């Protein structure tokens, strides 16, 4: 068994997870086993917790030999919690991993590649009907370490009533950032409400939405060889400068992420770019109050929009073959047609299984009754992975980038200088081999 040493928070220890090989896991769970399942939806106070608990109970009923110990851990704490628990000798057997943690899970926490663990025919069979773009989200160095689970794309929600009051046609919402600026100005001038808010910035925002913005202008945040940060290069700075222009023009309001969401739900914000996963919250606020609609993430001129995902994947962490089999059975169940019907209709995430979207046995009728999901489904066809930064300082790198971008947009200085300073700071946090 390989032991992989890693250094995190100044402490070095060996993980218990290791690389397994196809055929090593038993064909079935033929004895009683308990697996620890770290899940951030279980830590929520919304529909995510209730739906997840119900799915776990259904799995246990169908698999009486497997007991699932569901442990709710906030998404921002998953990797640090695993470090601490592995050091104490009781880490997870399967975990819900935020995609930005992928590099760290693989290189430091001992995540197990499905191709090295699950027989090829069984893996191929389970992947049938899944979105090819969705399957790529958890691939690292050519292998599937994370199976996409709860994920979404950026959607431009808009208030059709405010559009009408501003003299805009709600049946033809903005498709480019230039059109967003025109529409937002009309809303501000003619209704007195906020024209545009986004979920790009804020302590809980992460960098996923920012990455999609940069990429849609043909920029990037990390070089292809994963050695250099590139978010201060011209294409990326141009995208940041566009947001700076919206802000200085008075049409982009610098609202706290919760205030922006509440404002959109209350009908006081014209447009809101945010994860499609908040759809249920916005619908609840809009019902009976205003006409809520949605369209795809705006593009830059004629450049194709290149959104990336938010959300999570399921990752096997155990080194024990029996627990690996039990974890794989749970993973299969939680990414089944039935589970994705629940995940999409009750929690609000995209279905990884595109083959259930039109099937009346699963999501077919629900999709017809919920047209707001259509932009999200369309973007599944052009989805690109949320890039994880390398090394143990990956979160500090993302924070330095986002702090710099926020300063560039709202700080009143030169966006080029702000992004260059942020990139210099972040590059120093990259692994020594890349500097």
Coordinates of C-alpha atoms in Angstrom, one line a residue:
X1 CA 0.0 0.0 0.0
X2 CA 1.3 3.4 -0.9
X3 CA 1.4 6.1 1.7
X4 CA 1.4 9.6 0.5
X5 CA 2.9 12.3 2.8
X6 CA 1.6 15.8 2.6
X7 CA 2.1 19.1 4.3
X8 CA -0.9 21.2 5.3
X9 CA -1.2 23.9 7.9
X10 CA 2.4 23.3 8.9
X11 CA 1.7 19.6 9.8
X12 CA 3.0 16.6 8.0
X13 CA 1.4 13.2 8.1
X14 CA 0.7 10.2 5.9
X15 CA -2.7 9.7 4.5
X16 CA -4.4 6.3 4.7
X17 CA -5.9 6.5 1.2
X18 CA -4.0 4.8 -1.6
X19 CA -4.2 4.0 -5.2
X20 CA -6.2 0.8 -5.8
X21 CA -6.3 -1.2 -9.0
X22 CA -9.1 -2.4 -11.2
X23 CA -10.5 -5.7 -9.9
X24 CA -9.3 -5.2 -6.4
X25 CA -12.6 -4.2 -5.0
X26 CA -15.1 -7.0 -4.4
X27 CA -18.0 -7.5 -6.8
X28 CA -20.5 -6.7 -4.1
X29 CA -20.8 -5.8 -0.4
X30 CA -21.5 -9.2 1.2
X31 CA -20.9 -8.3 4.8
X32 CA -22.0 -5.4 7.0
X33 CA -19.9 -2.2 6.6
X34 CA -20.3 1.4 7.7
X35 CA -18.9 4.2 5.6
X36 CA -18.3 7.8 6.5
X37 CA -19.8 10.3 4.0
X38 CA -18.8 13.9 4.3
X39 CA -21.4 16.0 2.6
X40 CA -21.9 19.8 2.6
X41 CA -25.6 19.6 1.6
X42 CA -26.2 17.9 4.9
X43 CA -24.7 21.0 6.6
X44 CA -27.3 23.3 5.0
X45 CA -30.5 24.5 6.4
X46 CA -32.5 24.4 3.1
X47 CA -33.9 21.7 0.9
X48 CA -30.5 20.2 0.2
X49 CA -30.2 18.6 3.6
X50 CA -33.7 17.1 3.6
X51 CA -33.3 15.7 0.1
X52 CA -29.9 14.3 0.8
X53 CA -31.0 12.6 4.0
X54 CA -33.9 11.0 2.1
X55 CA -31.6 9.7 -0.7
X56 CA -29.2 8.2 1.9
X57 CA -32.1 6.5 3.6
X58 CA -33.3 5.1 0.2
X59 CA -29.8 3.8 -0.5
X60 CA -29.6 2.1 2.9
X61 CA -33.0 0.4 2.3
X62 CA -31.8 -0.9 -1.0
X63 CA -28.3 -1.9 0.3
X64 CA -29.0 -3.4 3.8
X65 CA -25.3 -4.3 4.3
X66 CA -24.2 -0.7 4.0
X67 CA -24.7 1.8 6.8
X68 CA -23.9 5.4 5.7
X69 CA -22.7 7.8 8.4
X70 CA -23.7 11.1 6.8
X71 CA -21.6 13.9 8.3
X72 CA -22.5 17.5 7.4
X73 CA -19.4 19.7 6.7
X74 CA -19.6 23.2 5.2
X75 CA -18.1 23.3 1.7
X76 CA -15.4 25.7 2.8
X77 CA -14.2 23.3 5.5
X78 CA -14.2 20.0 3.7
X79 CA -10.4 19.7 2.9
X80 CA -9.3 21.0 6.3
X81 CA -11.7 18.7 8.1
X82 CA -10.4 15.8 6.2
X83 CA -6.8 16.7 7.0
X84 CA -7.6 16.8 10.7
X85 CA -9.7 13.7 10.7
X86 CA -7.2 11.6 8.8
X87 CA -4.5 12.7 11.2
X88 CA -6.8 11.5 14.0
X89 CA -7.3 8.2 12.2
X90 CA -10.9 8.5 11.1
X91 CA -11.2 10.2 7.8
X92 CA -14.1 9.9 5.3
X93 CA -14.6 6.9 2.9
X94 CA -16.4 9.1 0.4
X95 CA -16.6 12.9 0.3
X96 CA -18.4 15.6 -1.5
X97 CA -15.6 17.7 -2.9
X98 CA -15.8 21.3 -4.1
X99 CA -14.2 21.3 -7.6
X100 CA -11.7 24.0 -6.7
X101 CA -10.2 21.4 -4.2
X102 CA -9.5 18.8 -6.9
X103 CA -5.7 19.3 -7.2
X104 CA -5.3 19.2 -3.4
X105 CA -7.5 16.1 -3.0
X106 CA -5.5 14.2 -5.6
X107 CA -2.0 15.2 -4.6
X108 CA -2.4 15.7 -0.8
X109 CA -5.4 13.8 0.5
X110 CA -5.1 10.5 -1.4
X111 CA -8.3 10.7 -3.6
X112 CA -8.8 7.5 -5.5
X113 CA -9.2 7.4 -9.3
X114 CA -12.3 5.5 -10.4
X115 CA -10.4 4.0 -13.3
X116 CA -7.9 2.5 -10.8
X117 CA -10.6 1.1 -8.6
X118 CA -13.8 0.2 -10.5
X119 CA -13.8 -2.5 -13.3
X120 CA -13.8 -0.7 -16.7
X121 CA -17.0 -2.3 -17.9
X122 CA -18.9 -1.3 -14.8
X123 CA -17.6 2.2 -14.9
X124 CA -18.4 2.6 -18.6
X125 CA -21.9 1.3 -17.9
X126 CA -22.6 3.8 -15.2
X127 CA -21.3 6.7 -17.3
X128 CA -23.8 5.9 -20.1
X129 CA -26.3 8.8 -20.5
X130 CA -24.1 11.3 -18.6
X131 CA -23.1 14.6 -20.1
X132 CA -19.6 14.3 -21.6
X133 CA -18.9 17.9 -20.5
X134 CA -20.1 17.1 -17.0
X135 CA -17.9 14.0 -16.8
X136 CA -14.8 16.0 -17.6
X137 CA -15.3 18.3 -14.6
X138 CA -13.6 15.8 -12.1
X139 CA -10.9 14.6 -14.4
X140 CA -7.3 15.2 -13.4
X141 CA -4.3 13.9 -15.4
X142 CA -6.6 11.9 -17.5
X143 CA -8.4 10.0 -14.7
X144 CA -11.7 10.5 -13.0
X145 CA -11.1 11.3 -9.4
X146 CA -14.3 13.2 -8.9
X147 CA -17.7 12.2 -10.3
X148 CA -19.7 15.4 -10.8
X149 CA -22.6 15.5 -8.3
X150 CA -24.2 18.8 -7.4
X151 CA -23.1 21.5 -9.9
X152 CA -24.5 24.4 -11.8
X153 CA -23.7 27.2 -14.3
X154 CA -23.9 31.0 -14.1
X155 CA -27.3 32.3 -15.2
X156 CA -28.5 35.9 -15.7
X157 CA -31.8 36.2 -13.8
X158 CA -33.8 39.3 -14.7
X159 CA -37.0 41.0 -13.6
X160 CA -39.3 41.2 -16.6
X161 CA -41.5 43.8 -14.9
X162 CA -38.6 46.2 -14.4
X163 CA -37.7 45.6 -18.0
X164 CA -41.1 46.7 -19.1
X165 CA -41.1 49.8 -16.9
X166 CA -37.7 50.7 -18.3
X167 CA -39.0 50.4 -21.9
X168 CA -37.1 47.1 -22.5
X169 CA -38.4 44.0 -24.2
X170 CA -38.3 41.1 -21.6
X171 CA -38.7 38.6 -24.5
X172 CA -35.3 39.7 -25.8
X173 CA -33.0 39.9 -22.8
X174 CA -29.3 41.0 -23.1
X175 CA -27.0 38.5 -24.6
X176 CA -23.8 40.5 -24.5
X177 CA -22.1 42.6 -21.8
X178 CA -22.6 45.7 -24.0
X179 CA -26.4 45.0 -24.1
X180 CA -26.3 44.4 -20.3
X181 CA -24.9 47.9 -19.8
X182 CA -27.6 49.5 -22.0
X183 CA -30.4 47.6 -20.2
X184 CA -29.0 48.3 -16.7
X185 CA -28.8 52.0 -17.5
X186 CA -32.4 52.1 -18.6
X187 CA -33.5 50.3 -15.4
X188 CA -31.5 52.7 -13.2
X189 CA -32.7 55.8 -15.1
X190 CA -36.4 54.9 -15.5
X191 CA -37.2 52.9 -12.4
X192 CA -34.7 54.0 -9.8
X193 CA -33.8 50.4 -9.0
X194 CA -30.5 48.7 -9.2
X195 CA -29.6 47.7 -12.8
X196 CA -27.2 44.9 -12.3
X197 CA -25.7 42.8 -9.4
X198 CA -23.6 39.7 -9.5
X199 CA -22.3 36.9 -7.3
X200 CA -18.8 37.3 -8.5
X201 CA -17.4 39.0 -5.4
X202 CA -17.7 38.4 -1.6
X203 CA -16.3 36.2 1.1
X204 CA -18.5 33.2 0.1
X205 CA -18.4 33.8 -3.6
X206 CA -15.3 31.7 -4.5
X207 CA -13.7 32.2 -7.9
X208 CA -15.8 29.9 -10.1
X209 CA -18.0 32.7 -11.6
X210 CA -14.9 34.9 -12.1
X211 CA -13.2 32.1 -14.0
X212 CA -16.1 31.8 -16.4
X213 CA -16.1 35.6 -17.0
X214 CA -12.4 35.6 -17.8
X215 CA -12.6 32.6 -20.0
X216 CA -15.5 34.0 -22.0
X217 CA -13.2 36.8 -23.1
X218 CA -10.7 34.1 -24.2
X219 CA -8.5 34.7 -21.1
X220 CA -7.6 32.3 -18.3
X221 CA -6.4 32.2 -14.8
X222 CA -3.8 29.4 -15.0
X223 CA -1.4 28.3 -17.8
X224 CA -1.9 25.0 -19.5
X225 CA 1.1 23.5 -17.8
X226 CA -0.3 24.7 -14.4
X227 CA 2.9 26.5 -13.5
X228 CA 2.0 30.2 -14.2
X229 CA -0.9 32.4 -13.1
X230 CA -2.2 34.3 -16.1
X231 CA -5.1 36.4 -14.8
X232 CA -3.2 39.6 -15.3
X233 CA -2.7 39.1 -19.0
X234 CA -4.6 41.4 -21.5
X235 CA -7.7 39.2 -22.2
X236 CA -8.3 38.7 -18.5
X237 CA -7.7 42.4 -17.6
X238 CA -10.1 43.4 -20.4
X239 CA -12.9 41.4 -18.8
X240 CA -12.2 42.9 -15.4
X241 CA -12.1 46.4 -17.0
X242 CA -15.6 45.7 -18.4
X243 CA -16.9 45.2 -14.9
X244 CA -15.0 48.3 -13.7
X245 CA -16.7 50.3 -16.5
X246 CA -20.2 49.0 -15.5
X247 CA -19.5 50.1 -11.9
X248 CA -18.1 53.5 -12.7
X249 CA -21.1 54.0 -15.1
X250 CA -23.4 53.6 -12.1
X251 CA -25.2 50.5 -13.5
X252 CA -23.4 47.8 -11.5
X253 CA -24.1 47.9 -7.8
X254 CA -21.5 46.7 -5.3
X255 CA -23.9 44.7 -3.2
X256 CA -22.9 42.1 -0.6
X257 CA -23.6 38.7 -2.0
X258 CA -26.6 38.1 0.3
X259 CA -28.0 41.6 -0.2
X260 CA -27.8 41.1 -4.0
X261 CA -29.7 37.8 -3.8
X262 CA -32.3 39.2 -1.4
X263 CA -32.7 42.3 -3.7
X264 CA -33.3 40.1 -6.7
X265 CA -35.8 38.0 -4.8
X266 CA -37.6 41.2 -3.6
X267 CA -37.8 42.7 -7.1
X268 CA -35.5 45.6 -6.5
X269 CA -32.7 44.4 -8.8
X270 CA -33.1 44.3 -12.6
X271 CA -30.5 41.7 -13.4
X272 CA -28.5 39.3 -11.3
X273 CA -25.7 37.0 -12.5
X274 CA -25.3 34.1 -10.2
X275 CA -25.4 30.3 -9.9
X276 CA -28.5 28.6 -11.2
X277 CA -28.7 26.8 -7.9
X278 CA -30.4 29.8 -6.3
X279 CA -33.4 29.5 -8.6
X280 CA -35.7 28.0 -6.0
X281 CA -35.0 30.9 -3.6
X282 CA -35.6 33.5 -6.3
X283 CA -38.8 31.8 -7.5
X284 CA -40.1 31.8 -3.9
X285 CA -39.6 35.6 -3.7
X286 CA -41.0 36.4 -7.1
X287 CA -44.1 34.3 -7.1
X288 CA -47.1 36.6 -6.9
X289 CA -44.8 39.7 -6.9
X290 CA -43.0 40.0 -10.2
X291 CA -42.2 38.1 -13.4
X292 CA -38.8 36.4 -12.9
X293 CA -37.0 35.1 -16.0
X294 CA -33.5 33.9 -16.9
X295 CA -31.1 33.8 -19.8
X296 CA -27.6 32.6 -20.4
X297 CA -24.4 34.2 -19.1
X298 CA -23.6 37.3 -21.3
X299 CA -20.9 37.0 -23.8
X300 CA -18.2 39.4 -25.0
X301 CA -19.3 40.6 -28.4
X302 CA -19.3 37.7 -30.8
X303 CA -17.0 35.5 -28.7
X304 CA -18.8 32.4 -27.5
X305 CA -19.7 32.2 -23.8
X306 CA -17.5 29.8 -21.9
X307 CA -19.1 29.2 -18.5
X308 CA -17.6 26.9 -16.0
X309 CA -19.3 25.1 -13.2
X310 CA -19.8 25.7 -9.5
X311 CA -20.5 22.9 -7.1
X312 CA -19.1 19.5 -6.2
X313 CA -18.1 16.0 -7.1
X314 CA -18.1 12.8 -5.2
X315 CA -14.7 11.3 -4.4
X316 CA -13.7 7.9 -2.9
X317 CA -11.2 8.4 -0.1
X318 CA -11.0 5.0 1.5
X319 CA -8.1 2.5 1.0
X320 CA -10.1 -0.4 2.2
X321 CA -11.4 -2.5 -0.8
X322 CA -14.8 -3.3 0.9
X323 CA -15.4 0.3 1.9
X324 CA -14.3 1.3 -1.6
X325 CA -17.0 -1.0 -3.0
X326 CA -19.6 0.4 -0.6
X327 CA -18.6 4.0 -1.4
X328 CA -18.8 3.2 -5.2
X329 CA -22.3 1.8 -4.7
X330 CA -23.3 5.0 -2.8
X331 CA -21.7 7.1 -5.6
X332 CA -23.7 5.2 -8.2
X333 CA -26.9 5.6 -6.4
X334 CA -26.4 9.4 -5.7
X335 CA -25.7 9.9 -9.5
X336 CA -28.5 7.7 -10.7
X337 CA -31.5 8.8 -12.8
X338 CA -33.7 8.8 -9.7
X339 CA -31.2 10.7 -7.6
X340 CA -30.7 13.4 -10.2
X341 CA -34.4 13.8 -10.6
X342 CA -34.4 14.7 -6.8
X343 CA -31.2 16.8 -7.0
X344 CA -32.4 18.9 -9.9
X345 CA -36.1 19.4 -8.9
X346 CA -35.7 19.8 -5.2
X347 CA -32.2 21.1 -4.6
X348 CA -31.7 23.1 -7.8
X349 CA -28.5 21.7 -9.4
X350 CA -27.9 20.6 -13.0
X351 CA -28.6 16.9 -13.9
X352 CA -25.4 15.2 -14.9
X353 CA -27.6 12.7 -16.7
X354 CA -28.8 14.6 -19.8
X355 CA -30.8 11.5 -20.8
X356 CA -33.4 12.2 -18.1
X357 CA -34.2 15.8 -19.1
X358 CA -37.0 14.9 -21.6
X359 CA -38.0 11.6 -20.0
X360 CA -41.5 12.0 -18.3
X361 CA -40.5 9.3 -15.9
X362 CA -37.8 11.5 -14.5
X363 CA -37.4 15.3 -15.2
X364 CA -39.4 15.6 -18.4
X365 CA -42.6 17.1 -16.9
X366 CA -40.7 19.2 -14.3
X367 CA -38.6 20.8 -17.0
X368 CA -41.7 21.8 -18.9
X369 CA -43.2 23.4 -15.8
X370 CA -39.9 25.2 -14.9
X371 CA -38.7 27.2 -17.9
X372 CA -36.1 29.0 -15.8
X373 CA -33.9 25.9 -16.0
X374 CA -33.5 26.1 -19.8
X375 CA -30.5 28.5 -19.9
X376 CA -28.8 26.2 -17.4
X377 CA -29.4 23.2 -19.6
X378 CA -28.2 24.9 -22.7
X379 CA -24.9 25.9 -21.0
X380 CA -24.3 22.3 -20.1
X381 CA -23.3 21.8 -23.7
X382 CA -20.5 24.4 -23.5
X383 CA -19.5 23.9 -19.9
X384 CA -15.8 24.1 -19.0
X385 CA -14.1 22.9 -15.8
X386 CA -13.6 25.1 -12.7
X387 CA -9.8 25.1 -12.5
X388 CA -8.2 24.2 -9.2
X389 CA -4.9 25.9 -8.3
X390 CA -1.9 23.7 -7.5
X391 CA -0.2 23.3 -4.1
X392 CA -1.2 23.6 -0.5
X393 CA -1.7 27.3 -0.8
X394 CA -4.4 27.0 -3.5
X395 CA -7.1 28.8 -1.4
X396 CA -4.7 31.7 -0.7
X397 CA -4.0 31.9 -4.4
X398 CA -7.6 32.2 -5.3
X399 CA -8.2 34.8 -2.5
X400 CA -5.3 36.9 -3.7
X401 CA -6.7 36.8 -7.2
X402 CA -10.3 37.7 -6.1
X403 CA -9.1 40.5 -3.8
X404 CA -7.1 42.0 -6.7
X405 CA -10.1 41.7 -9.0
X406 CA -12.4 43.3 -6.5
X407 CA -10.0 46.2 -6.0
X408 CA -9.7 46.5 -9.8
X409 CA -13.5 46.7 -10.2
X410 CA -14.5 48.8 -7.2
X411 CA -11.3 50.4 -5.9
X412 CA -11.1 53.3 -8.3
X413 CA -7.5 52.5 -9.5
X414 CA -6.1 51.1 -12.7
X415 CA -7.4 47.5 -13.3
X416 CA -4.2 46.6 -15.1
X417 CA -2.0 47.6 -12.2
X418 CA -4.4 46.0 -9.7
X419 CA -4.4 42.6 -11.5
X420 CA -0.6 42.6 -12.0
X421 CA 0.0 43.3 -8.3
X422 CA -2.5 40.5 -7.4
X423 CA -0.8 38.0 -9.8
X424 CA 2.6 38.8 -8.4
X425 CA 1.4 38.1 -4.9
X426 CA -0.4 34.9 -5.9
X427 CA 2.5 33.6 -8.0
X428 CA 4.7 33.6 -4.9
X429 CA 2.2 31.3 -3.3
X430 CA 2.5 28.7 -6.1
X431 CA 4.5 25.5 -5.4
X432 CA 8.2 26.0 -5.4
X433 CA 8.7 24.0 -8.5
X434 CA 6.6 26.5 -10.5
X435 CA 8.5 29.6 -9.4

